[in-house]
Amino acid sequence: MNGGAKEGLPACAERWALALTERRSVTGSEDEASFGPWLAGKLRQETAFRHAEIWTIEVEPGDGRHCVAMLLRGGGRATVVLTGHYDTVTTRDYGELEDLATRPGLLTPALGKTLATAETAAARRARVDFASGEFLAGRGLLDMKAGLAAGLAVCTQFAESINPAGNIFFLAVPDEENNSAGARRAAQALPTIADECQLEFAAAINLDAIADDGDGSKGRIIALGTVGKLLPTAYVVGVPAHSGFPLNGLNAATLAAAIATRVEWAPELTDQSRSEPGTPASLLSIRDGKAGYDVTTPASAYASFNVLSYRRTPGEVFDRFEQLCAQAASTCLGALKQRLGPGNEPAAIDVVDNIALYRYEAVADRLDGKAISRVGALGASLAASELSLPEQCRLVIEEAWRLSRLSGPAVVIGFGSIPYLPTNLSQTPAARRLRAIAGDIAANADGLYGCTIACADYFAGISDMSFFGEAAESSLDVVARNTPMWSDGVRWPAHRGLASIPTINIGPWGRDYHTPLERLHTGYAFSVLPRVLSQTCRALLNAE
């Protein structure tokens, strides 16, 4: 594994990219759990890192997954963090080629053969890419082990330099493809590491990949911030009735469908960035509360929504979501009443003037001590299960509603997952310096690297930048109060869950990650990206 002395950035980046990719690390698997200690061992075997401080940080006691930390010291306290995730999505989607999924040298020609007669647009594009010799396939190669490899190439160059300024802290984390448990644990650990190692974290560079179906100009990006994500939920309580006598009740699923229709693509929830159009809100799941088939209308239903934000706080998002749910429920109730003609028998909704709407915190506040204990016990039990976090939240809301002795019809809104806050570079001297360095690289990239590199306000996808970057952690208060599994499932720390370091993203580009056609543009990943990272680190540390 150990490369030759002064092997050069491109060769070093390629060597590490292939080695990391060939070691499987699917999220939630035993391979992910073993990857951290394996990587730490590989780093210790590198001649260039013989003087480095290398250790692992367990995500939680007994969890089995580890963050991998490596500190390379130069001069002074100023330190740049190079970070990225090493877990990948499943390899099962490769079908007959699954055994080759993490072996780029064998997978790439094998995929080329399978695509020879395929006529989908994606297949045709991949066929051209592979024939060009500029792309390499492999699960996790693009997302995001080539980014980690570029970071390790820069670490090697730094370690072999004579009296370099500052320090580099390399940090590889698990679980980004699930709940970012690795990044959240690392972010919590950074203040202690800074104190114990006498470091000052000047900036962090996330190394995540960007997809581009064009000529690469949209993939060669330095992202100065990242988009945020929330999962607002609506638990709908109806009045069940026998389906032969539907006017005796109010169908919870009908109300939930009305809310889903109102929230889907709602402009009120579409947050525009300074330079990019916002991504509309979208329904991620909807289900009724029935355990099986019967002829009774659903008593409850549950919907969750993906809402992305650039500048809005969780409180602003929640207020808007609340208004939309109230409007949808009122409109649906009014429409149903209009369908009751003069000849109809009296209906249950005749006496319903409006659909009550509660935030989860309001329902929880109605619980007495005994009920609070029961809900707490349920939350602890669910946290140990394999159910998804949104489903765990649904079950806790269901139990809290039952114990509250409130009656329907009603809607209870809350949040159902890990919050990802948007990050932006602030106006601190360190953040302004980072922005200026990125702008300088973008302005001179064509002459320096033979290709364009652009600055973008935001990284387009959900990323670990939310936990390393400068985000308004105080804005999470409303999320904490309205996420039923906040204590047992999310387990956000009481103090300093975010690192609050000026953070940007500089990573590789390619196409179709999370699919069997995932492929990396090798020229940029191996020859350009490490040089861009190196220039950024030098500029930051020399300025310090």
mmCIF file of N, CA and C in Angstrom, residues 343-426:
data_model
loop_
_atom_site.group_PDB
_atom_site.id
_atom_site.type_symbol
_atom_site.label_atom_id
_atom_site.label_comp_id
_atom_site.label_asym_id
_atom_site.label_seq_id
_atom_site.Cartn_x
_atom_site.Cartn_y
_atom_site.Cartn_z
ATOM 1 N N GLY A 343 -80.599 16.250 0.944
ATOM 2 C CA GLY A 343 -81.242 14.959 1.170
ATOM 3 C C GLY A 343 -80.427 14.005 2.012
ATOM 4 N N ASN A 344 -79.207 14.370 2.341
ATOM 5 C CA ASN A 344 -78.350 13.470 3.108
ATOM 6 C C ASN A 344 -78.779 13.381 4.561
ATOM 7 N N GLU A 345 -78.457 12.239 5.134
ATOM 8 C CA GLU A 345 -78.661 12.087 6.570
ATOM 9 C C GLU A 345 -77.661 12.967 7.315
ATOM 10 N N PRO A 346 -77.926 13.276 8.580
ATOM 11 C CA PRO A 346 -76.970 14.064 9.374
ATOM 12 C C PRO A 346 -75.601 13.374 9.388
ATOM 13 N N ALA A 347 -74.546 14.184 9.308
ATOM 14 C CA ALA A 347 -73.191 13.652 9.277
ATOM 15 C C ALA A 347 -72.411 14.108 10.498
ATOM 16 N N ALA A 348 -71.401 13.313 10.843
ATOM 17 C CA ALA A 348 -70.583 13.637 12.018
ATOM 18 C C ALA A 348 -69.925 14.996 11.869
ATOM 19 N N ILE A 349 -69.578 15.378 10.642
ATOM 20 C CA ILE A 349 -68.866 16.644 10.462
ATOM 21 C C ILE A 349 -69.793 17.846 10.564
ATOM 22 N N ASP A 350 -71.104 17.632 10.667
ATOM 23 C CA ASP A 350 -72.018 18.754 10.819
ATOM 24 C C ASP A 350 -71.686 19.584 12.054
ATOM 25 N N VAL A 351 -71.178 18.930 13.094
ATOM 26 C CA VAL A 351 -70.906 19.631 14.355
ATOM 27 C C VAL A 351 -69.434 20.021 14.482
ATOM 28 N N VAL A 352 -68.647 19.763 13.435
ATOM 29 C CA VAL A 352 -67.221 20.108 13.459
ATOM 30 C C VAL A 352 -67.031 21.459 12.776
ATOM 31 N N ASP A 353 -66.650 22.453 13.538
ATOM 32 C CA ASP A 353 -66.443 23.786 12.976
ATOM 33 C C ASP A 353 -65.045 23.945 12.381
ATOM 34 N N ASN A 354 -64.075 23.269 12.978
ATOM 35 C CA ASN A 354 -62.712 23.351 12.460
ATOM 36 C C ASN A 354 -61.918 22.136 12.929
ATOM 37 N N ILE A 355 -60.817 21.874 12.249
ATOM 38 C CA ILE A 355 -59.918 20.787 12.621
ATOM 39 C C ILE A 355 -58.870 21.364 13.565
ATOM 40 N N ALA A 356 -58.817 20.861 14.785
ATOM 41 C CA ALA A 356 -57.836 21.351 15.746
ATOM 42 C C ALA A 356 -56.419 21.033 15.263
ATOM 43 N N LEU A 357 -55.512 21.963 15.480
ATOM 44 C CA LEU A 357 -54.120 21.742 15.101
ATOM 45 C C LEU A 357 -53.230 22.002 16.304
ATOM 46 N N TYR A 358 -52.360 21.048 16.596
ATOM 47 C CA TYR A 358 -51.451 21.151 17.730
ATOM 48 C C TYR A 358 -50.018 20.933 17.261
ATOM 49 N N ARG A 359 -49.095 21.635 17.887
ATOM 50 C CA ARG A 359 -47.699 21.246 17.786
ATOM 51 C C ARG A 359 -47.468 20.110 18.777
ATOM 52 N N TYR A 360 -46.496 19.254 18.461
ATOM 53 C CA TYR A 360 -46.252 18.117 19.351
ATOM 54 C C TYR A 360 -45.979 18.570 20.778
ATOM 55 N N GLU A 361 -45.273 19.656 20.943
ATOM 56 C CA GLU A 361 -44.941 20.122 22.294
ATOM 57 C C GLU A 361 -46.196 20.437 23.095
ATOM 58 N N ALA A 362 -47.257 20.908 22.430
ATOM 59 C CA ALA A 362 -48.512 21.203 23.132
ATOM 60 C C ALA A 362 -49.179 19.924 23.618
ATOM 61 N N VAL A 363 -49.097 18.866 22.822
ATOM 62 C CA VAL A 363 -49.650 17.574 23.250
ATOM 63 C C VAL A 363 -48.836 17.028 24.413
ATOM 64 N N ALA A 364 -47.513 17.103 24.302
ATOM 65 C CA ALA A 364 -46.649 16.597 25.373
ATOM 66 C C ALA A 364 -46.870 17.347 26.676
ATOM 67 N N ASP A 365 -47.172 18.633 26.599
ATOM 68 C CA ASP A 365 -47.384 19.432 27.810
ATOM 69 C C ASP A 365 -48.629 19.008 28.582
ATOM 70 N N ARG A 366 -49.534 18.308 27.938
ATOM 71 C CA ARG A 366 -50.765 17.873 28.610
ATOM 72 C C ARG A 366 -50.584 16.580 29.408
ATOM 73 N N LEU A 367 -49.433 15.948 29.266
ATOM 74 C CA LEU A 367 -49.230 14.648 29.901
ATOM 75 C C LEU A 367 -48.870 14.818 31.372
ATOM 76 N N ASP A 368 -49.416 13.938 32.211
ATOM 77 C CA ASP A 368 -49.034 13.936 33.618
ATOM 78 C C ASP A 368 -47.768 13.099 33.798
ATOM 79 N N GLY A 369 -47.285 13.036 35.033
ATOM 80 C CA GLY A 369 -46.019 12.346 35.285
ATOM 81 C C GLY A 369 -46.026 10.900 34.848
ATOM 82 N N LYS A 370 -47.121 10.193 35.098
ATOM 83 C CA LYS A 370 -47.198 8.781 34.723
ATOM 84 C C LYS A 370 -47.165 8.628 33.206
ATOM 85 N N ALA A 371 -47.898 9.497 32.511
ATOM 86 C CA ALA A 371 -47.928 9.421 31.049
ATOM 87 C C ALA A 371 -46.565 9.771 30.455
ATOM 88 N N ILE A 372 -45.893 10.754 31.046
ATOM 89 C CA ILE A 372 -44.562 11.113 30.576
ATOM 90 C C ILE A 372 -43.616 9.929 30.693
ATOM 91 N N SER A 373 -43.710 9.195 31.779
ATOM 92 C CA SER A 373 -42.856 8.020 31.970
ATOM 93 C C SER A 373 -43.145 6.954 30.920
ATOM 94 N N ARG A 374 -44.417 6.777 30.592
ATOM 95 C CA ARG A 374 -44.782 5.759 29.602
ATOM 96 C C ARG A 374 -44.270 6.149 28.213
ATOM 97 N N VAL A 375 -44.413 7.418 27.878
ATOM 98 C CA VAL A 375 -43.905 7.876 26.581
ATOM 99 C C VAL A 375 -42.387 7.764 26.539
ATOM 100 N N GLY A 376 -41.729 8.098 27.657
ATOM 101 C CA GLY A 376 -40.276 7.990 27.712
ATOM 102 C C GLY A 376 -39.797 6.562 27.559
ATOM 103 N N ALA A 377 -40.509 5.629 28.203
ATOM 104 C CA ALA A 377 -40.144 4.218 28.089
ATOM 105 C C ALA A 377 -40.316 3.724 26.658
ATOM 106 N N LEU A 378 -41.381 4.181 25.999
ATOM 107 C CA LEU A 378 -41.594 3.791 24.610
ATOM 108 C C LEU A 378 -40.478 4.327 23.729
ATOM 109 N N GLY A 379 -40.093 5.590 23.939
ATOM 110 C CA GLY A 379 -39.023 6.177 23.143
ATOM 111 C C GLY A 379 -37.717 5.426 23.301
ATOM 112 N N ALA A 380 -37.378 5.055 24.542
ATOM 113 C CA ALA A 380 -36.142 4.306 24.789
ATOM 114 C C ALA A 380 -36.180 2.954 24.097
ATOM 115 N N SER A 381 -37.348 2.310 24.129
ATOM 116 C CA SER A 381 -37.496 1.000 23.481
ATOM 117 C C SER A 381 -37.369 1.124 21.965
ATOM 118 N N LEU A 382 -38.001 2.146 21.391
ATOM 119 C CA LEU A 382 -37.941 2.327 19.942
ATOM 120 C C LEU A 382 -36.541 2.660 19.466
ATOM 121 N N ALA A 383 -35.786 3.393 20.285
ATOM 122 C CA ALA A 383 -34.426 3.769 19.894
ATOM 123 C C ALA A 383 -33.540 2.551 19.702
ATOM 124 N N ALA A 384 -33.851 1.474 20.404
ATOM 125 C CA ALA A 384 -33.062 0.251 20.283
ATOM 126 C C ALA A 384 -33.555 -0.640 19.146
ATOM 127 N N SER A 385 -34.627 -0.234 18.481
ATOM 128 C CA SER A 385 -35.192 -1.042 17.399
ATOM 129 C C SER A 385 -34.543 -0.676 16.076
ATOM 130 N N GLU A 386 -34.932 -1.369 15.019
ATOM 131 C CA GLU A 386 -34.416 -1.091 13.691
ATOM 132 C C GLU A 386 -35.390 -0.262 12.861
ATOM 133 N N LEU A 387 -36.429 0.254 13.496
ATOM 134 C CA LEU A 387 -37.380 1.094 12.787
ATOM 135 C C LEU A 387 -36.728 2.420 12.402
ATOM 136 N N SER A 388 -37.185 2.995 11.311
ATOM 137 C CA SER A 388 -36.652 4.296 10.893
ATOM 138 C C SER A 388 -37.035 5.353 11.911
ATOM 139 N N LEU A 389 -36.273 6.438 11.937
ATOM 140 C CA LEU A 389 -36.545 7.510 12.883
ATOM 141 C C LEU A 389 -37.925 8.133 12.659
ATOM 142 N N PRO A 390 -38.362 8.386 11.418
ATOM 143 C CA PRO A 390 -39.723 8.903 11.238
ATOM 144 C C PRO A 390 -40.793 7.966 11.783
ATOM 145 N N GLU A 391 -40.602 6.659 11.610
ATOM 146 C CA GLU A 391 -41.587 5.715 12.139
ATOM 147 C C GLU A 391 -41.556 5.694 13.655
ATOM 148 N N GLN A 392 -40.387 5.794 14.241
ATOM 149 C CA GLN A 392 -40.301 5.886 15.699
ATOM 150 C C GLN A 392 -41.047 7.118 16.200
ATOM 151 N N CYS A 393 -40.879 8.239 15.510
ATOM 152 C CA CYS A 393 -41.574 9.467 15.908
ATOM 153 C C CYS A 393 -43.087 9.300 15.791
ATOM 154 N N ARG A 394 -43.542 8.632 14.745
ATOM 155 C CA ARG A 394 -44.986 8.402 14.580
ATOM 156 C C ARG A 394 -45.557 7.639 15.763
ATOM 157 N N LEU A 395 -44.867 6.599 16.173
ATOM 158 C CA LEU A 395 -45.369 5.764 17.262
ATOM 159 C C LEU A 395 -45.387 6.520 18.591
ATOM 160 N N VAL A 396 -44.407 7.388 18.804
ATOM 161 C CA VAL A 396 -44.398 8.183 20.031
ATOM 162 C C VAL A 396 -45.533 9.203 20.021
ATOM 163 N N ILE A 397 -45.765 9.856 18.880
ATOM 164 C CA ILE A 397 -46.887 10.794 18.785
ATOM 165 C C ILE A 397 -48.199 10.071 19.044
ATOM 166 N N GLU A 398 -48.344 8.906 18.466
ATOM 167 C CA GLU A 398 -49.564 8.112 18.642
ATOM 168 C C GLU A 398 -49.828 7.825 20.115
ATOM 169 N N GLU A 399 -48.767 7.439 20.843
ATOM 170 C CA GLU A 399 -48.926 7.134 22.262
ATOM 171 C C GLU A 399 -49.191 8.405 23.073
ATOM 172 N N ALA A 400 -48.475 9.481 22.759
ATOM 173 C CA ALA A 400 -48.696 10.738 23.478
ATOM 174 C C ALA A 400 -50.102 11.256 23.243
ATOM 175 N N TRP A 401 -50.595 11.131 22.024
ATOM 176 C CA TRP A 401 -51.964 11.573 21.730
ATOM 177 C C TRP A 401 -52.976 10.755 22.536
ATOM 178 N N ARG A 402 -52.782 9.463 22.574
ATOM 179 C CA ARG A 402 -53.711 8.606 23.312
ATOM 180 C C ARG A 402 -53.742 8.982 24.796
ATOM 181 N N LEU A 403 -52.576 9.231 25.358
ATOM 182 C CA LEU A 403 -52.489 9.540 26.785
ATOM 183 C C LEU A 403 -52.911 10.973 27.102
ATOM 184 N N SER A 404 -52.942 11.838 26.111
ATOM 185 C CA SER A 404 -53.328 13.231 26.342
ATOM 186 C C SER A 404 -54.824 13.391 26.563
ATOM 187 N N ARG A 405 -55.605 12.399 26.116
ATOM 188 C CA ARG A 405 -57.065 12.397 26.222
ATOM 189 C C ARG A 405 -57.709 13.504 25.394
ATOM 190 N N LEU A 406 -56.984 14.030 24.446
ATOM 191 C CA LEU A 406 -57.566 14.944 23.480
ATOM 192 C C LEU A 406 -58.382 14.129 22.481
ATOM 193 N N SER A 407 -59.287 14.771 21.801
ATOM 194 C CA SER A 407 -60.118 14.044 20.847
ATOM 195 C C SER A 407 -60.007 14.667 19.459
ATOM 196 N N GLY A 408 -60.209 13.837 18.471
ATOM 197 C CA GLY A 408 -60.141 14.301 17.101
ATOM 198 C C GLY A 408 -61.491 14.785 16.608
ATOM 199 N N PRO A 409 -61.550 15.306 15.406
ATOM 200 C CA PRO A 409 -60.457 15.338 14.425
ATOM 201 C C PRO A 409 -59.414 16.397 14.774
ATOM 202 N N ALA A 410 -58.160 16.082 14.446
ATOM 203 C CA ALA A 410 -57.070 16.986 14.789
ATOM 204 C C ALA A 410 -55.844 16.653 13.940
ATOM 205 N N VAL A 411 -54.897 17.586 13.935
ATOM 206 C CA VAL A 411 -53.608 17.390 13.278
ATOM 207 C C VAL A 411 -52.532 17.759 14.281
ATOM 208 N N VAL A 412 -51.540 16.875 14.431
ATOM 209 C CA VAL A 412 -50.398 17.141 15.303
ATOM 210 C C VAL A 412 -49.167 17.237 14.408
ATOM 211 N N ILE A 413 -48.516 18.395 14.422
ATOM 212 C CA ILE A 413 -47.338 18.567 13.577
ATOM 213 C C ILE A 413 -46.071 18.488 14.415
ATOM 214 N N GLY A 414 -44.996 18.048 13.779
ATOM 215 C CA GLY A 414 -43.713 17.925 14.465
ATOM 216 C C GLY A 414 -42.603 17.734 13.457
ATOM 217 N N PHE A 415 -41.511 17.172 13.921
ATOM 218 C CA PHE A 415 -40.380 16.826 13.057
ATOM 219 C C PHE A 415 -40.052 15.356 13.255
ATOM 220 N N GLY A 416 -39.563 14.709 12.192
ATOM 221 C CA GLY A 416 -39.399 13.268 12.256
ATOM 222 C C GLY A 416 -38.003 12.744 12.005
ATOM 223 N N SER A 417 -36.975 13.611 12.003
ATOM 224 C CA SER A 417 -35.650 13.086 11.694
ATOM 225 C C SER A 417 -34.577 14.049 12.183
ATOM 226 N N ILE A 418 -33.328 13.730 11.813
ATOM 227 C CA ILE A 418 -32.178 14.570 12.147
ATOM 228 C C ILE A 418 -32.300 15.903 11.408
ATOM 229 N N PRO A 419 -32.138 17.024 12.085
ATOM 230 C CA PRO A 419 -32.141 18.295 11.366
ATOM 231 C C PRO A 419 -30.766 18.593 10.766
ATOM 232 N N TYR A 420 -30.771 19.070 9.545
ATOM 233 C CA TYR A 420 -29.555 19.535 8.882
ATOM 234 C C TYR A 420 -29.719 21.037 8.664
ATOM 235 N N LEU A 421 -28.893 21.825 9.329
ATOM 236 C CA LEU A 421 -29.007 23.272 9.201
ATOM 237 C C LEU A 421 -28.225 23.771 8.001
ATOM 238 N N PRO A 422 -28.724 24.826 7.343
ATOM 239 C CA PRO A 422 -27.921 25.432 6.272
ATOM 240 C C PRO A 422 -26.714 26.142 6.872
ATOM 241 N N THR A 423 -25.614 26.116 6.156
ATOM 242 C CA THR A 423 -24.418 26.843 6.611
ATOM 243 C C THR A 423 -24.008 27.860 5.554
ATOM 244 N N ASN A 424 -23.477 28.948 6.022
ATOM 245 C CA ASN A 424 -22.938 29.998 5.167
ATOM 246 C C ASN A 424 -21.660 30.510 5.812
ATOM 247 N N LEU A 425 -20.752 31.011 5.012
ATOM 248 C CA LEU A 425 -19.567 31.639 5.582
ATOM 249 C C LEU A 425 -19.968 32.959 6.223
ATOM 250 N N SER A 426 -19.558 33.142 7.451
ATOM 251 C CA SER A 426 -19.917 34.338 8.205
ATOM 252 C C SER A 426 -19.018 35.508 7.816
#
